[in-house]
Amino acid sequence: MAKKESTFTNMLLTLVLVSLISSAGLGFIYEVTKEPIAVAKDNKKRLAIKRVVPVFTNNPSDQALKIPADNDTVYIYTAINGTDTVGYAIETFTNKGYSGYFKLLAGFLPDGSIYDIAVLEHKESPGLGDQMLKAKSDWSNQFEGKNPENFTLKVSKDGGNVDAITASTITSRAYCDAVQRAYDALKKGGQQ
Amino acid sequence: MMSSSACIEQKGVVENISDGFATVSIMSFSACANCHSKKLCGIDENSQKSVTALTGSKTFSVGENVGIIMKRSLGLKATFIAYILPFILMLAVMLTLNYTGVKEIITGLISILVLVPYYSVIYLFNDRLKKTFTFELTKLE
Amino acid sequence: MLKTFTLGGVHPPENKLSAKEIIKELDIPENVTVPLAMHLGVPAKPVVEKGYPVKTGQLIAKGDGFVSANIHSPVSGKVLKIDKALDVSGYKKDAIFINTEGDEWIETIDRSAEIIKDFNLSPEEIVNKINDAGIVGLGGATFPSHVKLSVPRGKKAEYLLINGVECEPYLTSDHAVMLERSEELMVGISILKKALKVNKAFIGIEVNKPDAIEKLSNIAQEFKGISVQPLEVKYPQGGEKQLIKAVLSREVPSGGLPIDVGVVVFNVGTSLAVYEAIQKNKPLFERVVTVTGKSLQKPSNFKVRIGTPLIKLIEAAGGLPEDTGKIINGGPMMGKALSSAEVPVIKGSSGILILKREESARKEVGPCIRCTMCVKVCPMGLEPYLLMTMSEKALYESLEKEKIMDCIECGSCSYICPANRPMLDYIRLGKNQVGKIIRERKK
Amino acid sequence: MKQWKNFAKGFIKENPVFILFLGLCPTLGTTGSAINGISMGLATMAVLVMSNVVISVFGKFIPAKVRIPSYIVIIASFVTIVDLLMQAYLNTPGPHGEPSLYDSLGIFIPLIVVNCIVLGRAEAFASKNTVLTSLIDGVGMGLGFSFALFLLGSVRELLGAGSIFGMKFIEGNGILLFVMPPGAFLALGYLIAIMSKIKNQLVNS
Amino acid sequence: MDSVILDTVLTLSGLGAGAAIILFFVAQKFKVVEDPRIDEVEEALPAANCGGCGFAGCRNFAEACVKAKDFEGLYCPVGGNETMAEVAKILGRDAVEQDPRVAVLRCNGGCESRPKTNIYNGAATCKIASALYGGDTDCQYGCLGFGDCVEVCDFDALKMDPLTGLPVVNDSNCTACGACVKECPKDLFELRKRAKKDRKIYVACRNEDKGGIAKKSCSVACIGCNKCYNVCPHDAITMNNYLAFIDADKCKLCRKCVPECPTNSILEIGFPPRKDRSAETDNDKNEVTSGEKEININNNKEV
Amino acid sequence: MELILIIIGAVFVNNIVLSKFLGICPFIGVSNKVDTAIGMTGAVTFVMVLATLVTYLIQVYILEKLGIEFMQTVSYILIIAALVQLVEIILKKVSPPLYQALGIFLPLITTNCAILGVAILAVQNEFNLVESVIYAFANAVGFGLALVTFSGIREQLELADIPEGMKGVPIAFVIAGILAMAFMGFSNLV
Amino acid sequence: MNKQIIISPSPHVHSGQSVEKLMYGVIIALLPALLVSIFFYGKGAIAVTLISVASCIIFEFLIQKYILKTQVRIHDGSAIVTGMLLAFNLPSNLPWWIIVIGALVSIGIAKMTFGGIGNNPFNPALVGRVFLLVSFPAHMTTNFPYPQGISTPYISHIDGFSGATPLGIIKEGFKNGKSITELIGDVPSYTDMFIGKLNGSLGEIAGAALLLGLIYMLIRRIITWHIPVSVVGSFFLFISVLWIFSIDGHNIIMAKTSLNIPYISYTNNEGALVPFHMADPVFHMVSGGLFLGAFFMATDYVTSPMVPKAMIIFGVGIGIITGLIRIFGAYPEGISFAILIMNGFVPLMNRYIKPKRFGQTN
Ligand SMILES: Cc1cc2nc3c(=O)[nH]c(=O)nc-3n(C[C@H](O)[C@H](O)[C@H](O)COP(=O)(O)O)c2cc1C
Ligand SMILES: Cc1cc2nc3c(=O)[nH]c(=O)nc-3n(C[C@H](O)[C@H](O)[C@H](O)COP(=O)(O)O)c2cc1C
Ligand SMILES: Cc1cc2nc3c(=O)[nH]c(=O)nc-3n(C[C@H](O)[C@H](O)[C@H](O)COP(=O)(O)O)c2cc1C
Ligand SMILES: Cc1cc2nc3c(=O)[nH]c(=O)nc-3n(C[C@H](O)[C@H](O)[C@H](O)CO)c2cc1C
Ligand code: SF4
Ligand code: SF4
Ligand code: SF4
Ligand code: SF4
Ligand code: FES
C-alpha cells in the first residue's frame, strides 16, 4: 500500500475531501444535538428556578418580568402550578460582594416569604465568601421561610436579623443586599 | 547547560561551497524540541533549514560537520524585525482606524493587510539585512 | 581621608610579629639547591655541569629567551649535580645542587658598605645590566624585571610606583628593607626612573608602617621626583592594580597591564636589587626573607642566599615547633603551603610562615548561602560564588564571560566566606582551563 | 500478550502525563476534583480512540504533506462531536447548582484538539498500525491519561476539599490552595516525582 | 437543516482548500525533511549520551553517521561492535570493527605501599590537588585518590577502594568511553584492548623517577630495571624514562615478565593462580568477584 | 481604561500560564534559556495577535453570520496551523538572512493550546475587535512574563544542587506552583 | 621522622565568619520583637513560636536524614530563622496543626525540594505564610487576638476577643463604602501601632522593636541598608503619590477622634470633613508587616539579589507591589506576595546586573 504522492491536486483533493466528510458529519451531529443542547440550556435556568420555588407546571423562564434596578435589571419569573401562582423566582444581583458583582436567584412564595435562594454566579473568595453557596455550608438556610416584612435583611452587626458568615461580613451584607433588591422588585412588580 | 555566552552555536553540515560562502544545513526544532517525548508527540516538526555563512580563512569540505556561530544579540534583533515590529505596526494601524471610526471588518482586514507593505519593505532592505545577519563557521572535532 | 582602592578588600589581623626585627645575615649553608625555574617564564638553561667550581655571583644558568632570567651562584663551591629537586611548586623540577666551600665572590662585585648615589648609565645600559643580574620581581610574582622595563612601542610610562605596601599579614621583609636600606632603595628607585624615562615615582606604604613612611619621606626630600604615599591598611592593596588605583586613581583595564595606564610597578626589594646590580655590580643571589609565625620562638628577618633550604631559616628562628601544621612560602593569604621544609629559598620567597596545627585546618565546607560577602570583598568586582560553581560544573564559556581571568587570586573571597567555601581553589582551576581555551583559540 | 503490553503501557511506563509530560494543560486545568479529572480523561480518550481508528484506516490514503492538516481536521471534528454531545447530554447542573460537567471542563474540551497525545498518537502510531492495534493503543493511552487525571484530581480534591467524588471526609474545607491553580502545579510536580520513581523501580525489577 | 450542513461543508472545504494551498507551498519551500534514518540510528544507539564517541550526544552522533560517507572516526565505544553493526545495517554500509577495550589504572600505589608524607586539606578533587602539588606522597605521578574519575564514569564502572584509596575498574561495566582517561589529571588511565576472558597484564605505574627515588616513594613503583624488557619474547615492552610499558597489541599474555619484576609493579589480572608460586603469592592476592568473572587484584602488599 | 484593565487582568490577575493553564508545554519545554524565552515571547506575541485577529474576523463575519458557531474548533485550528506556516514561508521568501538568524535562534513556533485557547477565550468574553487583539497581546505578555521569569529561575537552578528525584520537570512545576501562589497577590486587582 | 604537615591552596587564614554566626545574629535581632509580642499576646505568642521553630527544625532534620539522605545541617540555624519568621507572620491563636502545615510547606516544599539552604529561589517562611493565607483564609485574615492586659482607647472600644487587623478593617470598611473618617475610630493611633498595641501577627505589631533589630543587623553587618531602605522608601513614596493625587484639592488637617486620638483628616474649602477612601501614608507605614518584610524577609540572602544596584531595584519592586496590593488588591496586606513575586525576578537580576568590574571599559 504505497502512500499517496504529494502532488498539488492530490493534496488539494485529499484535504477538501477530508473537510467535506468531516463537515458533513459535523453538520449532521450538530443537527442531531441541536434540540438537546437547547433543552439543556433551557433546563439550566429551569432547574435553578425549580430549586427555589415549589413545584410548578408552567415554563417560568418563558416570560420574565423585567424590573430596572440600580442601572441593571432584576428578572421575575412566575411559577404556576396548574392555575395557581405558587411562587416567584427572582434573578437579582449585588455589587457589594468582596469581589464586587454576584448574582442570586431568590425564590419567594406568593405571601412574600422566602422559599429558597440559589447562587447563580459569583467570584467570592473560596473558603470565605463562597460559604454562601449551599454546596459549601448551611449558612443560607437561615433565610428560608423568613418574610422580609418582619425579618430585617441586614447582618446582626448592622442591626439586622442575619447571622453573618464567619469572617465574611462583606459577602453576607452583599447577599442581604441582593435579596432585599429582589424583595423590593417583587413589591414593585406586584404593583404592576 | 547555562549559556550566558554572547553567542549561540548550532551544529550543521556543509552542503555546498562557493567563493567564500558555505551553505550549511541545520536542524531547527519546534517549540517542543526540549521535550523528551517529542517523538511520541507528532509535533516533532524539525525541519532542515539552510544557512549561508562566511567561511573566513578556514577551508571546509562538503559533508563536514561544522558549527554555526551567531551573536545572541542578533537573534533578538531578528525577532524584533520579524515579529515585534510588524506586531506594533498592526496594533498601531488597528488602533488608529478604530479611533477614526472605520468599520470593524475593514479595520481588521486592513490591519492584516498592512503586513504586506511591511514585508515588502523588508524585502527591499534585504541587502542591508544580509550585511547585519552574518554567521561564522567553526570546525568541529 | 587616606587613599586606598575603591572596590572590595578585607582587613585580616596584621600579625606583623617581626616588624621590629633588624635584618640578620644567615650563615651560608653547606649545600644549596638552585632551581632553574625561579621566575615567571621559561626556565633558565644551566651553563655549568657536574663538578664545575663556581664562585659566589657567578652566572650558572642563562635566561632562555626574552621572558626568562639569569641565575647566579649564591655560594662558592662545586656543582654537585644537576637533577630534579622538590621546589615550592610542589613538584620535582630541575635544579643545580652546589656544595659550598668558603665564600669567594666574583671580583667585579663591590662588597664595600659605601652607598654610591651617582650613576650615569643610559636607560638601555641599565636594562641590560638588570637583565644580566637576573633580577626578577621580588614582590612575589617573580616576573623578570628587564621585561617590565622594556616599555612596548606605542606605550609610554608616566609614573613609577614602588610597592612598599606589604599588605600580607605577618610579612615584614619589605618593611625591614625600607627601614634599613632606605638610601640605597632611593637610589634604586632613581635608577628605575631613569630606565623608564619617567619624572615621578611614588612609594606606596600602608599606615601600619609609620616608621617607614616617616623615614622614607625624610630621605625622599633629597631625591627629585620621589614621594611617599601613605595608604589605608587594606588587603590586597599590594596588588599592582589596586595600588595604581589607590595612588593614582587609574584603573588598569580588564585584561590589561599597568603600562596601559602609563604605570610600572616595582617592589621595594626589587628596587634594592636594582641598586645593588647597577651600583655594586651584584647580581641577584640573596634576598631578605621574613621567618614568622605565632608558634615560632624568634620571628626574624634574615638576609639569605638563594638556594638555602628553608629548614635552615626556621632553625635560625628557633626551630620548627612541635605543633606545626603548615609551612607556607609567603604570607597567609597568597603564600603557598609547602609539602616539605627542605625546599630551597628562591628569588620570590619573601617570607616563611609557620602556622600551628589548629590554625591550619580548614573548616567544613557548607553550601553557598548567597550572602554576597565574597562579591563585596572582591577587589576586582567579580562574583566569586558564581565563578566557583561554574568551575565546579565546568562551564568554561560562561566563566570567560564572567571575567574569571581578571581574578588576581588574592583569596579575599575564600577568606570571608561564612560557608568556608574554597572559592579560590576552584577559581584557579577555572582560570587554568579558560586560559587553555583562550590560548587554543589564539592559535 | 503483545496487545496487552500495548494496552498497559499507558498506565505507568509510558503514562502520558507523569512520564511523557503530554497534555499538561488539561491535566492542570481540569483536576479541581476527581470527577472532573476523570471526565476530561474519558473525553480525551473518546477522541483519541475515534481518531486513532479513523486514521489507521484512512491514513494510508493521505499524501504525506497534508498529513498533519488532514489529521487536524479529523481530530477537530471528533472534538467538536464530543463537545456537542457533552453540551447536549452532560450539561445538567448539580443538586446545589454546581456547574455542569460541561461547564466545568470549559475551554479544555475544544483544546483536546491540540493535545499532543491525540495528534501524536495519530501521527506516530495510528498511521502506521492496524485498526485493532490502534484501537487498543488509543484505549490504553486514553485510560492512562484518565488515570493520571483521576489521580491528580483525587489528590487535589482530597487535600483541598477533604472529599473524593464529592464524598466528604472531613468537616469544612481542606487545604484550599490545592483546589486553586498553585495547588495544581505543586501536586502535579510531586506526583511526577513519585511516579517516575515508581516507574524506575518497575523498570529495574 | 440543509442550509447549516451546506454552510458547514462550504466553509470547511474552503478552509481545507486554503490550508492545502498554503501547506503545499510550505512543503515546496522546506523540501528536505530530516532523514528518517537519523531516528533509526539514534534508536539503535545506547542512549547513554556519554560523549564517548566525541559528539555531544547520541543524536549528534547519529546525524554524523548518517551524513558521513563512511565510519571513519565514528565509533560508539559504549555500544561496541554490535551497535555499530546495527547502525551499519540501517545505513547499508560495511561495519567497522574495533577491538573492545577496557580501562586500566596505571597506578598501584595504595596506602601501604606509598606512605603519605603530607595531609591535603583543600577542595577534595584531584584536579585542584594536582594543580597544587605532586601529591601527598613522595610519588608525584601516582593517584591522588579524590575520585574525580569515579564522578565522571556514567556506567558505574569505577569505585574507590577505601582500603587502597585507589579507584577500581569493574570490567563488566566499563564501556571504554574514555571519560576517565580525559578526567584524570595524572593521566593514569589507559584504554587497553580487551583480551580473552578479560585477562590483562600491564605495568601499573607511571613513575618516571630513577629507580632509587621511585622505590623510596613507593614500594610497588616501576624502577626501570629493564628485567621485564629483557625477558619479553614478543617485544611488547618498551622502556622510557625509567618506566616500562606493555603494548597490549603485542602482548601475548605469556606472563613471563610478571615474576621478573622486583617491585611487583606488573599486574596480571584474570588469570588462574600460578601453580609454582602459588604458595607465596596467594596470600597477597585478594580475590574479588564481580558478576560471574573472577578478577584478581593485587592488594599492594609488599612482598 | 477598559483596555488597560484587560491588560492588567490578563498579565497579572489571570495569567494565562499561572492561572489559566494554557501553554504549559512550551512553558516547561522552552524555558531553559532566558534569551530563547525572550525570543519566543516576541514570536508568540505576533502569532497570537495575528491568530486572534483572523479568528475574530472568521468568527464574527463567517461563523456567526452563517450560524455555524459550532465549527469554531475546526476552523480555528486549521487557520492557526496554516497561519504559523505561512508566516514562516513569507519570512523565508522576504528575507533569507533574517529567516536564517531566526532559525538559529528560535525553535519553531508550534500551534500550542495557548494560541487556540486565547482565540476562543476572546470570543467567549464577547470582546470586540480591538479588545480581542489587546487581549491576545496581553496574554502574550503574560505568557512572556511567566516564561522569562521562569527561565531565569531555571537557569540559576542549573547551578544548584537539586535533589535527584526532583530534577527537571517536577521542580519546574513546584516553581510554577510557588510563582502562581505569589501571583495570587494580584487577585482582584481589577 | 617526617612529620605530616598540612598542605592546601591559599588562603591559609579565614575571617572566622560563619553561617551560624549570621543566623544567630538574625535570631538575636528578632528577639526584641518577640519579646514585645509575648508581652502583648502572652502564651499564644510563645506557643506559636515554639511550635513553628520546633516543626521547622524537625522537618528539616527528617527530610535531610531520611528523604534526601544528605548531611544533616540543622545546626546552621537557618531553620530556626525560618521558623521564627514564619511564626512572626501568624496570629497568636492559630491552631497548632495549621502551624505545622505551614512549617512543612516552608521547609519541605520551599526549601528542601530545591536542595536545602542556598538553593531555594523563594523565601521559605513566606511561601509557608502565603500558603496558609490562601488555604486557611478565615484563620489568617480576621482572627487576630487583641493585646491582653493593655487598655488603649482602641482596645476598650472593641468588643470581642479577636478581629481583623487595622489594615483589614480599613480594607473592609472601604468595601462597605465607608470613608476613612468613619473608620479611623476603629483602628489604633499611629503611635500605638508603632509600639505594638494592636492586633496582628506576632511580628507585624512592633515596628519599633523591628527597627531595633534592623539597627543591630546593620551594625553587625549582617545585612546592608539597600533592601530595607529601598523597600520602605519606595513604598512610602508610592503611597504618598497615590494619596496626594486622591486628595484632590482637599485640605489635610490633624483631627481628633471621639476618643481624642489624633489622626490625619481632610476638609473641603468650607472646612467641613469630607469622606475619603484612602488611608494616609503614615498609617500605611506603621500598620501591617511592612517593617518585618522589609527588614527580615526581603533581606534573606538566598532569595535576594547579589549586587547593590539590583538590591535597590528589588526593593523598589517590593515597595510598589506592596502598595498596589494594599490599595487595589483583594488582600489587606501585600508585602508577602510582593517579596515572593520579586524573588521570582532575582535570578534575572543576578544574570543581567553585574557588579562594577574593576577596569571595566564602557
Ligand atoms: C483574600 C481575602 C479574601 C476575602 N474574601 C472575602 C469574601 O469573599 N467575603 C467577605 O465577606 N470577606 C472577605 N474577606 C474579607 C475579610 O475576611 C474581612 O476581614 C471580613 O469580611 C471581616 O468580616 P468579619 O466582620 O466577619 O470579621 C477576604 C479577605 C481576604 C484577605
Ligand atoms: C605576558 C606578560 C607580559 C608582561 N608585560 C609587561 C610589560 O610590558 N610591562 C610591564 O610593566 N609589566 C609587564 N608584565 C608584568 C605584569 O604587569 C606584572 O607585574 C606581573 O605579572 C606580576 O604581577 P603581580 O605581582 O601583580 O602578581 C607582564 C606580565 C606578563 C605575564
Ligand atoms: C593580591 C596581591 C597582593 C600583592 N601584595 C603585594 C605586596 O604586598 N607587596 C608587593 O610588593 N607586591 C605585592 N603583590 C605583587 C604586585 O602586584 C606586583 O607584582 C609587584 O609589586 C610588582 O613588583 P615586582 O615585579 O618588583 O615584584 C601582590 C599581588 C597580588 C596579586
Ligand atoms: C538576613 C537574613 C534574613 C533571612 N530571612 C529569612 C526569611 O525571610 N525567611 C526564611 O525562611 N529564612 C530566612 N533566613 C534564613 C535563611 O537564609 C533561609 O532559611 C534560607 O532561605 C534557606 O535556604 C534569613 C537569613 C538571614 C541571614
Ligand atoms: S561568601 Fe560564601 S556563602 Fe557568601 S555568597 Fe560568597 S560563596 Fe556564597
Ligand atoms: S581571589 Fe579572585 S575572585 Fe576571589 S576576591 Fe580575589 S580577585 Fe576576587
Ligand atoms: S585515578 Fe586520577 S582521577 Fe582517579 S582518583 Fe586517581 S588521580 Fe584522581
Ligand atoms: S571506567 Fe572509564 S572508560 Fe570505563 S566506562 Fe567508566 S569512564 Fe568510561
Ligand atoms: S501547551 Fe497546553 S497541552 Fe501542551
PDB file of C-alpha atoms in Angstrom, chain C residues 3-7 148 157-165 202-205 229 231 236-253 256-266 379-380 408, chain G residues 358-359:
ATOM      1  CA  LYS C   3      43.940  56.958  49.914  1.00  0.00           C
ATOM      2  CA  THR C   4      43.019  53.418  49.131  1.00  0.00           C
ATOM      3  CA  PHE C   5      41.446  51.407  46.323  1.00  0.00           C
ATOM      4  CA  THR C   6      37.691  51.531  45.928  1.00  0.00           C
ATOM      5  CA  LEU C   7      36.386  48.055  45.228  1.00  0.00           C
ATOM      6  CA  LYS C 148      58.844  45.245  32.584  1.00  0.00           C
ATOM      7  CA  ALA C 157      55.428  55.133  31.121  1.00  0.00           C
ATOM      8  CA  GLU C 158      54.413  58.219  33.087  1.00  0.00           C
ATOM      9  CA  TYR C 159      54.807  57.064  36.641  1.00  0.00           C
ATOM     10  CA  LEU C 160      56.869  54.607  38.542  1.00  0.00           C
ATOM     11  CA  LEU C 161      55.121  53.094  41.506  1.00  0.00           C
ATOM     12  CA  ILE C 162      57.137  51.453  44.220  1.00  0.00           C
ATOM     13  CA  ASN C 163      55.206  48.832  46.096  1.00  0.00           C
ATOM     14  CA  GLY C 164      56.033  49.127  49.782  1.00  0.00           C
ATOM     15  CA  VAL C 165      52.557  48.105  50.809  1.00  0.00           C
ATOM     16  CA  PHE C 202      55.551  57.215  44.276  1.00  0.00           C
ATOM     17  CA  ILE C 203      56.259  54.834  47.085  1.00  0.00           C
ATOM     18  CA  GLY C 204      53.009  53.400  48.372  1.00  0.00           C
ATOM     19  CA  ILE C 205      53.161  52.398  52.045  1.00  0.00           C
ATOM     20  CA  GLN C 229      52.128  57.975  49.552  1.00  0.00           C
ATOM     21  CA  LEU C 231      47.731  54.361  52.310  1.00  0.00           C
ATOM     22  CA  PRO C 236      45.130  43.428  48.780  1.00  0.00           C
ATOM     23  CA  GLN C 237      46.470  46.922  48.353  1.00  0.00           C
ATOM     24  CA  GLY C 238      49.783  45.421  47.276  1.00  0.00           C
ATOM     25  CA  GLY C 239      48.186  44.032  44.140  1.00  0.00           C
ATOM     26  CA  GLU C 240      49.562  46.271  41.447  1.00  0.00           C
ATOM     27  CA  LYS C 241      46.159  47.141  40.004  1.00  0.00           C
ATOM     28  CA  GLN C 242      44.859  48.062  43.420  1.00  0.00           C
ATOM     29  CA  LEU C 243      47.973  50.051  44.199  1.00  0.00           C
ATOM     30  CA  ILE C 244      47.672  52.034  40.993  1.00  0.00           C
ATOM     31  CA  LYS C 245      44.030  52.690  41.727  1.00  0.00           C
ATOM     32  CA  ALA C 246      44.842  53.769  45.271  1.00  0.00           C
ATOM     33  CA  VAL C 247      47.727  56.041  44.450  1.00  0.00           C
ATOM     34  CA  LEU C 248      46.809  57.407  41.043  1.00  0.00           C
ATOM     35  CA  SER C 249      43.075  56.694  40.773  1.00  0.00           C
ATOM     36  CA  ARG C 250      43.724  54.964  37.483  1.00  0.00           C
ATOM     37  CA  GLU C 251      42.139  51.666  36.579  1.00  0.00           C
ATOM     38  CA  VAL C 252      44.097  49.144  34.607  1.00  0.00           C
ATOM     39  CA  PRO C 253      41.585  47.923  32.050  1.00  0.00           C
ATOM     40  CA  GLY C 256      45.426  44.990  30.519  1.00  0.00           C
ATOM     41  CA  LEU C 257      48.787  45.679  32.120  1.00  0.00           C
ATOM     42  CA  PRO C 258      49.857  48.621  34.275  1.00  0.00           C
ATOM     43  CA  ILE C 259      51.672  50.071  31.329  1.00  0.00           C
ATOM     44  CA  ASP C 260      48.325  50.542  29.620  1.00  0.00           C
ATOM     45  CA  VAL C 261      47.656  53.338  32.077  1.00  0.00           C
ATOM     46  CA  GLY C 262      51.228  54.556  31.926  1.00  0.00           C
ATOM     47  CA  VAL C 263      52.464  52.965  35.110  1.00  0.00           C
ATOM     48  CA  VAL C 264      55.138  50.473  36.027  1.00  0.00           C
ATOM     49  CA  VAL C 265      55.161  48.903  39.465  1.00  0.00           C
ATOM     50  CA  PHE C 266      58.168  47.553  41.305  1.00  0.00           C
ATOM     51  CA  PRO C 379      38.804  43.786  44.659  1.00  0.00           C
ATOM     52  CA  MET C 380      38.227  43.023  41.000  1.00  0.00           C
ATOM     53  CA  ILE C 408      44.142  38.253  40.890  1.00  0.00           C
TER      54      ILE C 408
ATOM     55  CA  PHE G 358      37.500  46.591  38.064  1.00  0.00           C
ATOM     56  CA  GLY G 359      38.836  48.102  34.876  1.00  0.00           C
TER      57      GLY G 359
END
